[in-house]
Amino acid sequence: MVDTGLRNLLLWGSSADLGHLIENIVFLELLRRRYRVNIGKLSDKEVDFVAAGSDGITYYQVAAFVLDQSTLKRKLEPLQKIKDNHPKLLLTLDEIGAGANYDGIRQYNLIDWLMGECP
């Protein structure tokens, strides 16, 4: 949904889901950057976004926070199953861990990524 205010109105009374809101922001930003965006499916796992553009394919996982090890593992697992050499990014609101490299999967702070300060 493009208008998160309208989304909140339609879902009035439900708790805000920060994870879905920032996924929406990343999706819209990828479109703004002129990528073709799809969702990746690996048997029972899902990659949030597969973005294809003139510079190739990039895989994205998005999470509000991954300081909890079980959340980090859950978000990394689908990307770890992809056996190609395309970039794999984990975007979070965490400042701790930003810049980490998990066997080729780079974690970036979402705000920095939106500001164009990382790939």
Coordinates of C-alpha atoms in Angstrom, one line a residue:
M1 CA 0.0 0.0 0.0
V2 CA 1.4 3.3 -1.0
D3 CA -0.3 5.5 1.6
T4 CA 0.6 4.2 5.1
G5 CA -1.8 6.7 6.6
L6 CA -4.6 5.2 4.7
R7 CA -3.4 1.7 5.7
N8 CA -3.5 2.8 9.4
L9 CA -7.0 4.1 8.9
L10 CA -8.2 0.9 7.4
L11 CA -6.6 -1.2 10.1
W12 CA -7.7 1.1 12.9
G13 CA -7.4 -0.5 16.3
S14 CA -4.7 -2.9 15.3
S15 CA -1.2 -2.5 16.7
A16 CA 1.3 -0.9 14.4
D17 CA 3.4 -3.4 12.6
L18 CA 6.8 -1.7 12.1
G19 CA 8.2 -4.6 10.1
H20 CA 5.5 -4.3 7.4
L21 CA 5.7 -0.5 7.3
I22 CA 9.4 -0.6 6.6
E23 CA 9.0 -3.4 4.0
N24 CA 6.6 -1.0 2.3
I25 CA 9.1 1.8 2.4
V26 CA 11.9 -0.4 0.9
F27 CA 9.6 -1.6 -1.8
L28 CA 8.6 1.9 -2.8
E29 CA 12.3 3.0 -2.7
L30 CA 13.3 0.2 -4.9
L31 CA 10.6 1.2 -7.4
R32 CA 11.8 4.8 -7.2
R33 CA 15.3 3.6 -8.0
R34 CA 13.8 2.0 -11.1
Y35 CA 14.2 -1.7 -10.1
R36 CA 11.8 -4.4 -11.2
V37 CA 10.8 -5.9 -7.8
N38 CA 9.6 -9.4 -7.0
I39 CA 9.3 -11.6 -3.9
G40 CA 11.6 -14.6 -3.8
K41 CA 10.4 -18.0 -2.8
L42 CA 12.6 -20.9 -1.7
S43 CA 10.4 -23.9 -0.7
D44 CA 9.2 -22.8 2.8
K45 CA 11.4 -19.7 3.0
E46 CA 10.9 -16.2 1.5
V47 CA 13.2 -13.5 0.4
D48 CA 11.5 -10.1 0.9
F49 CA 12.6 -8.6 -2.4
V50 CA 14.5 -9.6 -5.5
A51 CA 15.4 -6.4 -7.3
A52 CA 16.5 -6.4 -10.9
G53 CA 18.0 -3.4 -12.6
S54 CA 20.6 -2.3 -15.0
D55 CA 23.3 -3.1 -12.4
G56 CA 22.0 -6.7 -12.0
I57 CA 20.1 -8.5 -9.3
T58 CA 20.2 -7.8 -5.6
Y59 CA 18.4 -9.8 -2.8
Y60 CA 16.9 -7.9 0.1
Q61 CA 15.7 -9.0 3.5
V62 CA 14.0 -6.3 5.7
A63 CA 13.5 -6.4 9.5
A64 CA 12.9 -3.7 12.1
F65 CA 15.5 -5.2 14.4
V66 CA 17.7 -8.2 14.4
L67 CA 19.5 -7.9 17.7
D68 CA 17.8 -11.0 18.9
Q69 CA 19.8 -14.0 17.5
S70 CA 16.7 -16.0 16.5
T71 CA 15.4 -13.1 14.5
L72 CA 18.8 -12.6 12.8
K73 CA 19.0 -16.3 12.0
R74 CA 15.4 -16.3 10.6
K75 CA 16.2 -13.3 8.3
L76 CA 19.6 -14.6 7.1
E77 CA 18.5 -18.2 6.4
P78 CA 16.7 -17.6 3.1
L79 CA 19.6 -15.6 1.7
Q80 CA 22.1 -18.2 2.8
K81 CA 20.2 -20.8 0.7
I82 CA 20.8 -18.8 -2.5
K83 CA 23.9 -20.1 -4.1
D84 CA 24.8 -17.4 -6.6
N85 CA 27.1 -14.3 -6.4
H86 CA 24.5 -11.6 -6.6
P87 CA 24.5 -9.1 -3.7
K88 CA 22.5 -10.0 -0.6
L89 CA 21.5 -7.2 1.8
L90 CA 19.8 -7.2 5.2
L91 CA 18.2 -3.8 6.0
T92 CA 17.3 -3.0 9.6
L93 CA 16.8 -0.1 11.9
D94 CA 19.6 -1.4 14.0
E95 CA 22.7 0.8 14.3
I96 CA 24.5 -2.0 16.2
G97 CA 25.5 -4.5 13.5
A98 CA 25.2 -2.1 10.6
G99 CA 28.1 -2.9 8.3
A100 CA 28.3 -6.5 9.4
N101 CA 29.1 -9.2 6.8
Y102 CA 27.5 -12.7 7.4
D103 CA 29.4 -14.8 4.8
G104 CA 28.6 -12.3 2.0
I105 CA 25.3 -11.0 3.3
R106 CA 25.8 -7.4 4.2
Q107 CA 23.7 -5.7 6.9
Y108 CA 23.0 -2.0 6.6
N109 CA 21.0 0.5 8.5
L110 CA 17.8 1.3 6.7
I111 CA 18.1 5.0 7.1
D112 CA 21.7 5.0 5.7
W113 CA 20.5 3.0 2.8
L114 CA 17.6 5.3 2.1
M115 CA 20.0 8.3 2.2
G116 CA 22.2 6.6 -0.4
E117 CA 25.1 6.0 2.0
C118 CA 25.4 2.3 1.1
P119 CA 24.6 0.1 -1.9

